[in-house]
Coordinates of C-alpha atoms in Angstrom, one line a residue:
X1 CA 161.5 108.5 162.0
X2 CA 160.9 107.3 158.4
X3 CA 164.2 108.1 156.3
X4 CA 163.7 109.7 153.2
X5 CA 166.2 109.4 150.0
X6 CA 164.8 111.5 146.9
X7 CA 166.1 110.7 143.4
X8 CA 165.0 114.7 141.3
X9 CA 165.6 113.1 137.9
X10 CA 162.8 110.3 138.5
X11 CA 160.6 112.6 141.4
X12 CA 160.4 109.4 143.2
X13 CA 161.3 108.9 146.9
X14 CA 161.7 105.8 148.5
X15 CA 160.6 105.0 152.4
X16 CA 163.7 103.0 153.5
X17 CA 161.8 101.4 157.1
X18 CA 159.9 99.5 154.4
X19 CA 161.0 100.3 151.0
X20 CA 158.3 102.0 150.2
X21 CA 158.2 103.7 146.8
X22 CA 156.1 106.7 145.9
X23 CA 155.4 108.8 142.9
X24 CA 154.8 112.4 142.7
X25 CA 152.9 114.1 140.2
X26 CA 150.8 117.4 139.8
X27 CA 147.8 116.0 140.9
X28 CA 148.2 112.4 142.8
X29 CA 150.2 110.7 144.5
X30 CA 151.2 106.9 143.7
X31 CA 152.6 104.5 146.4
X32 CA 154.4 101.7 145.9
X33 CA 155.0 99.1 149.1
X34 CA 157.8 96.1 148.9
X35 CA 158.1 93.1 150.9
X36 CA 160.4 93.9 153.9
X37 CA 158.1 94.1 156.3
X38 CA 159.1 91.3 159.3
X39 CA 155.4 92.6 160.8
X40 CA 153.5 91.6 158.0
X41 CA 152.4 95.0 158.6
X42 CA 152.9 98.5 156.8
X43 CA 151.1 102.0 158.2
X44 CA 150.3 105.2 156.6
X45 CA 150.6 107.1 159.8
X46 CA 152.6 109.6 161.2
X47 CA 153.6 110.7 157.6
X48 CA 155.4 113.8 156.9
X49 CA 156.6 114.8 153.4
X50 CA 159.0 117.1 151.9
X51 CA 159.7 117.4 148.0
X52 CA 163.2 118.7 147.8
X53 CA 162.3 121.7 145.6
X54 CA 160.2 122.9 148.5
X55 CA 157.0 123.0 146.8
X56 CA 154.9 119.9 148.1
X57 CA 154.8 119.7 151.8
X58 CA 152.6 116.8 153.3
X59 CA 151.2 116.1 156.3
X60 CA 149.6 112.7 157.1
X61 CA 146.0 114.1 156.0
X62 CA 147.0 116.0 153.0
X63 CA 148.9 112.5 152.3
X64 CA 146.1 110.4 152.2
X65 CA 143.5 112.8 150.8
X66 CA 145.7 113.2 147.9
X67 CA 146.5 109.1 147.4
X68 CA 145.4 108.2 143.8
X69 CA 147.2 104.6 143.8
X70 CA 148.3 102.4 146.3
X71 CA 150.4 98.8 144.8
X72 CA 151.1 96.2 147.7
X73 CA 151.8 93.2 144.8
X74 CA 153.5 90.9 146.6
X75 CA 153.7 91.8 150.2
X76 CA 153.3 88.1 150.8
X77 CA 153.4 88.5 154.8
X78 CA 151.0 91.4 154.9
X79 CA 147.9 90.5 156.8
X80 CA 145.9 93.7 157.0
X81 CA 145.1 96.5 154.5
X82 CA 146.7 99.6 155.7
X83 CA 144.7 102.2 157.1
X84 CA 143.1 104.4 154.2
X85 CA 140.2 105.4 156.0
X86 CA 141.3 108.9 155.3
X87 CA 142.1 108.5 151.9
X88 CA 138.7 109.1 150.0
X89 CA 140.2 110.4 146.6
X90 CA 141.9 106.5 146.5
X91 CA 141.2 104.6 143.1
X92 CA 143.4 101.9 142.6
X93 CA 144.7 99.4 145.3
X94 CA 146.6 96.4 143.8
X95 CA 147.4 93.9 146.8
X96 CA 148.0 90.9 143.7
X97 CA 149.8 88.0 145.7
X98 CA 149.6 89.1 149.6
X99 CA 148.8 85.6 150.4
X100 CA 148.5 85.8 154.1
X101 CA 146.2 88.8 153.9
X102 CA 142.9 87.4 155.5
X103 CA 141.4 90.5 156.4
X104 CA 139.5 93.4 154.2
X105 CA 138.6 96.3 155.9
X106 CA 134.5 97.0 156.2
X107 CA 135.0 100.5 155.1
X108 CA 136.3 99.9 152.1
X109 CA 133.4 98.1 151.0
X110 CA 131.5 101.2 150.8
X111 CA 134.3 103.4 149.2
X112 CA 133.3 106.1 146.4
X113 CA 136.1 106.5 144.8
X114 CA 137.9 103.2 144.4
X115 CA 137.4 102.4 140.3
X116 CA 140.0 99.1 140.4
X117 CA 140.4 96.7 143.4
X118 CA 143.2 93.6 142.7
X119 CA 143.4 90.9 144.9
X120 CA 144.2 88.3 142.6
X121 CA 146.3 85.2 144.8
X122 CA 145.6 86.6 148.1
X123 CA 145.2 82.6 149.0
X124 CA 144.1 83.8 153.0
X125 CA 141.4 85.8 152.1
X126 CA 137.8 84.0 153.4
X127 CA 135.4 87.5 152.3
X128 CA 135.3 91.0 151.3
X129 CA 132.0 91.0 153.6
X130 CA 128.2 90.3 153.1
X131 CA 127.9 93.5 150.6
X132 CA 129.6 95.4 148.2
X133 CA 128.4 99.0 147.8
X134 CA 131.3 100.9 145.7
X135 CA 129.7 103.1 143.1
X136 CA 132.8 103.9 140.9
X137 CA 134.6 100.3 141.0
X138 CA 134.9 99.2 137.6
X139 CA 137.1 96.1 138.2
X140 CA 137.0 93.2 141.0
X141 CA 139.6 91.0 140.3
X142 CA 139.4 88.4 143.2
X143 CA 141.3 85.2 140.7
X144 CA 143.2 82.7 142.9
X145 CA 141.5 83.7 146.3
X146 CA 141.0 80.0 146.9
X147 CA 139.8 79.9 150.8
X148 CA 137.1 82.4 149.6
X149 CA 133.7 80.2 149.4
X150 CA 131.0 82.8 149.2
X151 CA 131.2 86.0 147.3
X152 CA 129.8 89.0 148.9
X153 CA 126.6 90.8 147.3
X154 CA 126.4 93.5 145.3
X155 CA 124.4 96.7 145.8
X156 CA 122.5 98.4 143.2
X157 CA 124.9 101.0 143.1
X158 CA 127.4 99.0 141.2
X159 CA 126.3 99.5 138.2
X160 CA 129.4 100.7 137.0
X161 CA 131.5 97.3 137.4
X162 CA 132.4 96.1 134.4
X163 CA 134.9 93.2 134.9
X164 CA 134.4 90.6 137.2
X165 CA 136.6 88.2 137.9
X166 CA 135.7 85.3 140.4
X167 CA 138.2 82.2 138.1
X168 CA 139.9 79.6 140.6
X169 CA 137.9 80.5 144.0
X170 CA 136.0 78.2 146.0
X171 CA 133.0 79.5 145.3
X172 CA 129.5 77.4 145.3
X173 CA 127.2 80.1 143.8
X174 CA 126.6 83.3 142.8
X175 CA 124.6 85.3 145.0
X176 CA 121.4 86.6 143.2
X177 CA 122.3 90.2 143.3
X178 CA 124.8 89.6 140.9
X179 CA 121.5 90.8 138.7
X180 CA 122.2 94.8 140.4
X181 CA 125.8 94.5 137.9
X182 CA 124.3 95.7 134.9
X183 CA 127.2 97.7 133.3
X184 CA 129.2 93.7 133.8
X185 CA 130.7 93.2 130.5
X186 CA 133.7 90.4 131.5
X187 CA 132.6 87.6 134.1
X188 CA 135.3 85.1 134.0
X189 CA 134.2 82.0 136.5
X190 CA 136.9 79.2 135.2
X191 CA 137.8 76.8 137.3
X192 CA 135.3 77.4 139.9
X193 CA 135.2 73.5 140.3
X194 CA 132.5 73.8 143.5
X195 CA 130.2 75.7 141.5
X196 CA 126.9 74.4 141.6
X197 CA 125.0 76.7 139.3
X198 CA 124.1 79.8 138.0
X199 CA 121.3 82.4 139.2
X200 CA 118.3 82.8 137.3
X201 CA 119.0 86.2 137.8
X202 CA 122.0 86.2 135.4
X203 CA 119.6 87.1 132.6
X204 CA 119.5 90.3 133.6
X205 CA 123.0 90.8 132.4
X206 CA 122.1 92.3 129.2
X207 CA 125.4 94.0 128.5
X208 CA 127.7 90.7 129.1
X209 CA 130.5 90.4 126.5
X210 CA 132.8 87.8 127.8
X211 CA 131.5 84.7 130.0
X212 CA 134.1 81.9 130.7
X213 CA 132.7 78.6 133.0
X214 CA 136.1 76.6 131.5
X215 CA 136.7 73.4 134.1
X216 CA 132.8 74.3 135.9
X217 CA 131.4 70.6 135.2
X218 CA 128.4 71.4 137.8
X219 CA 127.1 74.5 135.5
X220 CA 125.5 72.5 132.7
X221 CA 122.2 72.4 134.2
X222 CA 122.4 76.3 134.4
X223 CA 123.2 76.6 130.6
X224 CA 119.5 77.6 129.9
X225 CA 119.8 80.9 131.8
X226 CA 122.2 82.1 128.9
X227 CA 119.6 82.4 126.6
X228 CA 118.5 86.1 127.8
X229 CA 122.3 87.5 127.1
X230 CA 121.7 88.7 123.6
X231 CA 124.9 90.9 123.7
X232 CA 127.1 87.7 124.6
X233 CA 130.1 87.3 121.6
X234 CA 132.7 84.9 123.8
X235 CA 131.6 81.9 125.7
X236 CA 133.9 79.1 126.9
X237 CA 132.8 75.7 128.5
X238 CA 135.8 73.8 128.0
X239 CA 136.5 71.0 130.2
X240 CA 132.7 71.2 131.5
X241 CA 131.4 68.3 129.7
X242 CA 133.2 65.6 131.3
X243 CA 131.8 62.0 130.8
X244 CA 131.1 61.0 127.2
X245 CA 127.1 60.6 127.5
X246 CA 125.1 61.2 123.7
X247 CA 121.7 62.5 125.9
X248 CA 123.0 66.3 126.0
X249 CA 121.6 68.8 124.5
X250 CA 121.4 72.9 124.5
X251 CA 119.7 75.2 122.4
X252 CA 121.7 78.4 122.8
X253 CA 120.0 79.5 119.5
X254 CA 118.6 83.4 121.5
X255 CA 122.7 83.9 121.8
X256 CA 123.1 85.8 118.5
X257 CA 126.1 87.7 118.9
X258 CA 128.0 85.2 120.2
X259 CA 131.2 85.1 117.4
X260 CA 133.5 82.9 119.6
X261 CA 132.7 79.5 121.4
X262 CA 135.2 77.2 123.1
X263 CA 134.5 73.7 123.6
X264 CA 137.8 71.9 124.0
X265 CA 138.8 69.3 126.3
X266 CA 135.2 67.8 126.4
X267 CA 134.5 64.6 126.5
X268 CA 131.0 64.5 124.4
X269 CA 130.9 61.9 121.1
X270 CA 128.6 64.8 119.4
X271 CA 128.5 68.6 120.2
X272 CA 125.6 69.2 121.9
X273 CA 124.9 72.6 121.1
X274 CA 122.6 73.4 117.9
X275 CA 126.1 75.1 116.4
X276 CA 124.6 75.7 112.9
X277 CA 121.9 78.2 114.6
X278 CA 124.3 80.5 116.0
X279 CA 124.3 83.3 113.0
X280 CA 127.1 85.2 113.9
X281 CA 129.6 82.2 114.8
X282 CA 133.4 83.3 113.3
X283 CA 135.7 80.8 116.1
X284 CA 135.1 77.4 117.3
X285 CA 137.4 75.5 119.0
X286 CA 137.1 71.8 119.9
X287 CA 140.5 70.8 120.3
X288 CA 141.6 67.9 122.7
X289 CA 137.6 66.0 122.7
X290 CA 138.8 62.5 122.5
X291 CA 135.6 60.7 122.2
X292 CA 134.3 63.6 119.4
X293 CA 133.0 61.4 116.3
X294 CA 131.8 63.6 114.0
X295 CA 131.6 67.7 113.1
X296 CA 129.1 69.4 114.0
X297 CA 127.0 71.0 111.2
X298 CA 128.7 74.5 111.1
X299 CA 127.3 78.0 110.2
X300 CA 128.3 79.6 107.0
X301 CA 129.7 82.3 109.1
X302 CA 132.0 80.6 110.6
X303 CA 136.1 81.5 109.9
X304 CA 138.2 79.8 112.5
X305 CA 137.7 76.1 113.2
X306 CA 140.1 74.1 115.7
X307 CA 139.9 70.2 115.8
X308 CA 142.8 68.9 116.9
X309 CA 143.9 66.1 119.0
X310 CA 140.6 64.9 118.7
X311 CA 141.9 61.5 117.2
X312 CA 138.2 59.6 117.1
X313 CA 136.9 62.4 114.6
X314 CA 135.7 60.9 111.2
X315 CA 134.6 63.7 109.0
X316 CA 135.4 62.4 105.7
X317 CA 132.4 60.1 105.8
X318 CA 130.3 62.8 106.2
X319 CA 129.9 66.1 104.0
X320 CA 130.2 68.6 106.7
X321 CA 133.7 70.1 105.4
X322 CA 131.9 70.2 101.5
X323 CA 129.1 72.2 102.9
X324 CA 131.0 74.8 105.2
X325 CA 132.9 75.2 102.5
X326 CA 130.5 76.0 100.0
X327 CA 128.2 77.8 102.7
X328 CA 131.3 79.8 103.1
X329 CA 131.3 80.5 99.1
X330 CA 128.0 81.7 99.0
X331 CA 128.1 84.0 102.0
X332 CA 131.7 85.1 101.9
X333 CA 131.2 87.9 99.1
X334 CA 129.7 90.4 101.4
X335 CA 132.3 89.3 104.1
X336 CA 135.5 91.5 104.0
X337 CA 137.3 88.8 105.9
X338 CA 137.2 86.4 102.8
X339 CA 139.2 83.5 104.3
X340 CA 137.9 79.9 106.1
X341 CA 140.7 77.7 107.9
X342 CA 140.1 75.0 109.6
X343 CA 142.3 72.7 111.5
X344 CA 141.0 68.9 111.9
X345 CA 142.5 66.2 113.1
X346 CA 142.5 62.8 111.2
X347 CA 140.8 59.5 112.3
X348 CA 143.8 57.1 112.8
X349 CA 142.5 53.9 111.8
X350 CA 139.8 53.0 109.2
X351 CA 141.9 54.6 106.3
X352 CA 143.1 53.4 103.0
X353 CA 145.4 54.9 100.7
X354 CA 143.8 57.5 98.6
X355 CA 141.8 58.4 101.5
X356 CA 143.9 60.6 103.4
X357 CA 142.7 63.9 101.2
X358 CA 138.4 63.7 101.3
X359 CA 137.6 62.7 97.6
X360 CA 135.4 66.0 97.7
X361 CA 139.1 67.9 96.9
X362 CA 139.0 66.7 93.1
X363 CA 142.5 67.5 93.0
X364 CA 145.0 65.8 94.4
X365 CA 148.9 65.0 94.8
X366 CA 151.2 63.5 97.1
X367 CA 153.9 65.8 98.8
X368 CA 153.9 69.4 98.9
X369 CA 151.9 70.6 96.2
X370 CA 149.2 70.7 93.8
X371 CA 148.6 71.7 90.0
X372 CA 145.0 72.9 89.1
X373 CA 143.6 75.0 86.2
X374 CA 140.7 77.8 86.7
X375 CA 137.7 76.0 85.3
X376 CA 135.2 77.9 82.7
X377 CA 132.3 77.4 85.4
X378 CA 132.0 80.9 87.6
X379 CA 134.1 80.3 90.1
X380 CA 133.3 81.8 93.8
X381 CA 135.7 80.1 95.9
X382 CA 138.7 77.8 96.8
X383 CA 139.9 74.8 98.6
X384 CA 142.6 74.0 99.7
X385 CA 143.6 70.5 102.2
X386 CA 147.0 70.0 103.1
X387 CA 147.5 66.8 104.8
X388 CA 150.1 67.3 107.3
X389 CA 152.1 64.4 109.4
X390 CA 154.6 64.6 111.9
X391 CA 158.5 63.6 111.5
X392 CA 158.6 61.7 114.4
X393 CA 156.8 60.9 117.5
X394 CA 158.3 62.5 120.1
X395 CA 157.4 66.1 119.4
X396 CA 156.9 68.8 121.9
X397 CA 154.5 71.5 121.3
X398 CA 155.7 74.2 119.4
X399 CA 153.3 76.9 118.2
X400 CA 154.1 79.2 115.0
X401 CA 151.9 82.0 113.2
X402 CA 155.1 81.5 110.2
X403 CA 152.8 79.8 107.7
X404 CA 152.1 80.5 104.1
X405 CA 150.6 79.6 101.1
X406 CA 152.4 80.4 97.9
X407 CA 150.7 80.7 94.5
X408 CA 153.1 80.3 91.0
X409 CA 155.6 80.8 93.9
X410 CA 154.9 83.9 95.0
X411 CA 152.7 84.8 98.4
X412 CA 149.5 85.4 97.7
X413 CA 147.6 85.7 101.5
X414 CA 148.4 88.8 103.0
X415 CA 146.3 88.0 106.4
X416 CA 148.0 85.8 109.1
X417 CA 147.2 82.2 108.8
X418 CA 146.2 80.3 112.1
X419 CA 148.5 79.4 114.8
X420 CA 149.5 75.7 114.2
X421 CA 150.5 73.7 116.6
X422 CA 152.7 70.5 116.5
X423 CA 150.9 67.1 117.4
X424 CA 151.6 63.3 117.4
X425 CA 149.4 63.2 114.9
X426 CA 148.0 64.1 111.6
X427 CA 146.0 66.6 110.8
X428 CA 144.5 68.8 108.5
X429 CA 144.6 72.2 107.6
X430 CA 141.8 73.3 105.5
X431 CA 141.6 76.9 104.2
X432 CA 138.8 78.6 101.7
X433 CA 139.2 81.3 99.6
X434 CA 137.1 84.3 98.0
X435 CA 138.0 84.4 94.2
X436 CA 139.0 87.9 95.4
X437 CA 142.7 86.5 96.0
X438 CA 143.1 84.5 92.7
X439 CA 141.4 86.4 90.3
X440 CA 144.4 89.2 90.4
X441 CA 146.6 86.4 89.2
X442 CA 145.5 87.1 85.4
X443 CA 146.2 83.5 83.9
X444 CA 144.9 80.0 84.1
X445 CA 146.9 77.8 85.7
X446 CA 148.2 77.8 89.1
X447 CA 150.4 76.0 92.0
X448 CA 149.9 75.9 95.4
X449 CA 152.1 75.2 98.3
X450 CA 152.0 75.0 101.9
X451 CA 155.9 77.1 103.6
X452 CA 156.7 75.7 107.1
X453 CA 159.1 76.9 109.3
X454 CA 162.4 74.8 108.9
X455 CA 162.4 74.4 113.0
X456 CA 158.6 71.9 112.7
X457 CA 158.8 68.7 112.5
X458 CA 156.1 68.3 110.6
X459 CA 155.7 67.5 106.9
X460 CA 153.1 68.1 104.0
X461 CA 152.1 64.7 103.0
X462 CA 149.8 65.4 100.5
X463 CA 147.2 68.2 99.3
X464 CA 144.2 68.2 97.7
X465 CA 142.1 71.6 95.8
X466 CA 138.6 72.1 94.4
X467 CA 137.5 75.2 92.8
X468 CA 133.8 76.3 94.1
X469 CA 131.6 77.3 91.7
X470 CA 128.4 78.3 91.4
X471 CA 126.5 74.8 90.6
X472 CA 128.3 73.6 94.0
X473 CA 126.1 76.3 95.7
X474 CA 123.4 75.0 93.9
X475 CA 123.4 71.3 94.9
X476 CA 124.4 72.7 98.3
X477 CA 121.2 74.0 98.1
X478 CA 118.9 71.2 97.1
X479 CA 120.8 68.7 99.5
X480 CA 118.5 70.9 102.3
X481 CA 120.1 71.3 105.4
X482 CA 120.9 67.9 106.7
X483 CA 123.0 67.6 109.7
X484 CA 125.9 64.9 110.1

């Protein structure tokens, strides 16, 4: 017989034969299973319940009609789902990191109630069987299932998942149904290294948000299937370029809500995707590409650029930070987000003195700071480059939102600056400005200065400013749109 300890204060009883934990509330019951099975084995049978006050009494059926929740994270010798064949109102079932569990139930497959299903790490598992017919599941989290090769298909009832998560199986493709998920918003497929390509029939995913095919090298011929998924604002192919080949080449231009693109740890000499075409692009990252040469031409909507640890980039024989920036001038007024930075790593070799800031920042001085007065010309914008080197060469990553930028020595950007990150090497750290945070100053000359935390190791070597004004725009203009 199943011991029973009851703790009034907290309404929760615990199941001492496997220190099982469950919660009682008006309407549902939540249980809660930890690892002391020596079966590998826990069962929802034979069940008889008795809340001390003498209101609730359960038999095994009322039980598991009643069963809103049941959490077996980390019953790492369970091997079977307990029975719940009874237990129709069920809606979550968490079994995150039962790694021997190899089987899933049949039944299950077809459940009506079941909104969430976790199996995220449960290493055994081969298959959730051929099809999935759950009408009210809005989250598969199957992450980590690495012996599971082929995912199960989907039945047009599903129309209600949402988030899909398939990252780190074993996975070759993507079985065509995947077209019956038309309420998906989240398909995360990273590191699903055995993955050939992707369905034609992804196109039909009209309502994907969030698509990440990080450390998928096999998926680049599939790219052109992304063109149909206008709602798509977050893609990420890092690591999926792997060889340094100049003959690739995407037009993703159809993708225009995509704000945020991640392209880091690539191995391309040139971005192959027509970035400047994207209208809507805010976030690009293309940190940690070693063989990247040159920026990309960049949309004026851009806000966040990363570029670090690429150590072969060369952009200051090329005008691509001039014309972001003054792209960014012209378009920023209507933008209530007035603020650029960008983060670029600096070309190690091939530099003279004086050429550390680009010449395009007309103002420049060595060390931490820079004096500049507010030109007659209309004025729509600033620059700032701070040059930034490390003390020594043995750093270890530390990352830090504590930056600022003081004007006349006061604070003058209320929004949180970038996360920087410590390197081996030195980098830039690039930010534009609406007049919006200047003009409020009321006088003509000013100061600007990078604050560090005291803890980096890292140093302002020099800094360099330029005002944009309107006849910037204006040559911007005339130089047409040629890319770098």
């Amino acid at each position: 017989m199943v011991a029973i300890f009851v703790n009034p204060a907290m309404r929760v009883i615990f199941f001492s034969s496997v220190m099982q934990t469950l919660l009682l509330s008006r309407d549902k019951i939540l249980l809660i299973a930890n690892d002391t099975s020596k079966e590998g084995e826990i069962e929802l049978v034979n069940t008889s319940l008795l809340f001390v006050g003498g209101n609730l009494s359960l038999s095994q059926n009322d039980f598991l009609e009643k069963l809103k929740y049941l959490c077996l994270r980390r019953c790492r010798r369970l091997k079977q789902i307990p029975d719940l064949f009874e237990a129709p109102n069920l809606e979550i079932l968490n079994a995150e990191g039962c790694y021997e569990l190899n089987d899933f139930p049949s039944y299950l497959t077809r459940h009506k109630s079941l909104v969430k299903l976790v199996l995220y790490r449960c290493s055994s598992l081969e298959t959730l069987g051929s099809k999935l017919e759950m009408s009210s599941l809005k989250e598969l989290d199957l992450t980590c299932c690495t012996s599971m090769r082929k995912p199960p298909n989907f039945g047009e009832c599903m129309k209600n998942l949402s988030v899909l998560s398939l990252a780190g199986t074993a996975i070759e493709e993507l079985p065509t149904t995947v077209s019956c998920l038309v309420g998906l918003k989240k398909l995360y497929l990273q590191h699903c290294q055995r993955l050939t390509c992707l369905p034609d029939s992804i196109q039909k995913l009209k309502s994907l948000t969030i698509l990440d095919l990080s450390f998928c090298p096999n998926v680049l011929q599939s790219l052109h299937s992304l063109s149909a998924l206008t709602s798509l604002s977050t893609l990420r192919l890092s690591r999926c370029f792997v060889t340094s080949q100049e003959s690739w080449s995407y037009n993703l231009t159809n993708l225009v809500s995509l704000t945020d693109l991640h392209l880091s740890q690539n191995n391309f000499v040139r971005v192959p995707i027509n970035i400047h075409e994207l209208p809507r692009l805010r976030h690009l990252n293309l940190d940690y590409c070693p063989h990247l040469k040159v920026l990309p031409e960049l949309p004026s909507s851009l806000r966040e650029l990363y570029a670090q640890d690429s150590e072969s980039l060369d952009t200051w024989h090329s005008n691509v930070i001039s014309k972001v920036c003054c792209g960014f001038a012209a378009s920023a007024n209507h933008d209530s987000d007035g603020i650029l930075q960008m983060w670029v790593a600096q070309k190690q070799i091939g530099l003279t003195t004086g050429e550390e800031i680009p010449l395009w920042f007309v103002h420049q001085e060595q060390g931490n700071g820079v004096s500049v007065t507010l030109p007659r010309n209309e004025t729509l914008a600033l620059a700032l480059c701070f040059r930034l080197c490390p003390m020594n060469s043995h750093n270890f990553l530390k990352l830090t939102r504590m930056l600022s930028v003081i004007c006349n020595g006061e604070k003058f950007i209320k929004k949180d600056l970038t996360v920087m990150r410590e390197t081996n090497h030195s980098q830039h750290f690039i930010l534009c400005l609406t007049s919006d945070y200047f003009v409020d100053q009321f006088c003509q000359d000013y100061r600007f200065e990078l604050v560090l935390p005291s803890y980096f190791e890292m140093k302002v070597e020099s800094f360099g400013v330029r005002w944009v004004c309107k006849p910037d725009i204006q040559d911007l203009k005339k130089s047409g749109t040629e890319t770098s």
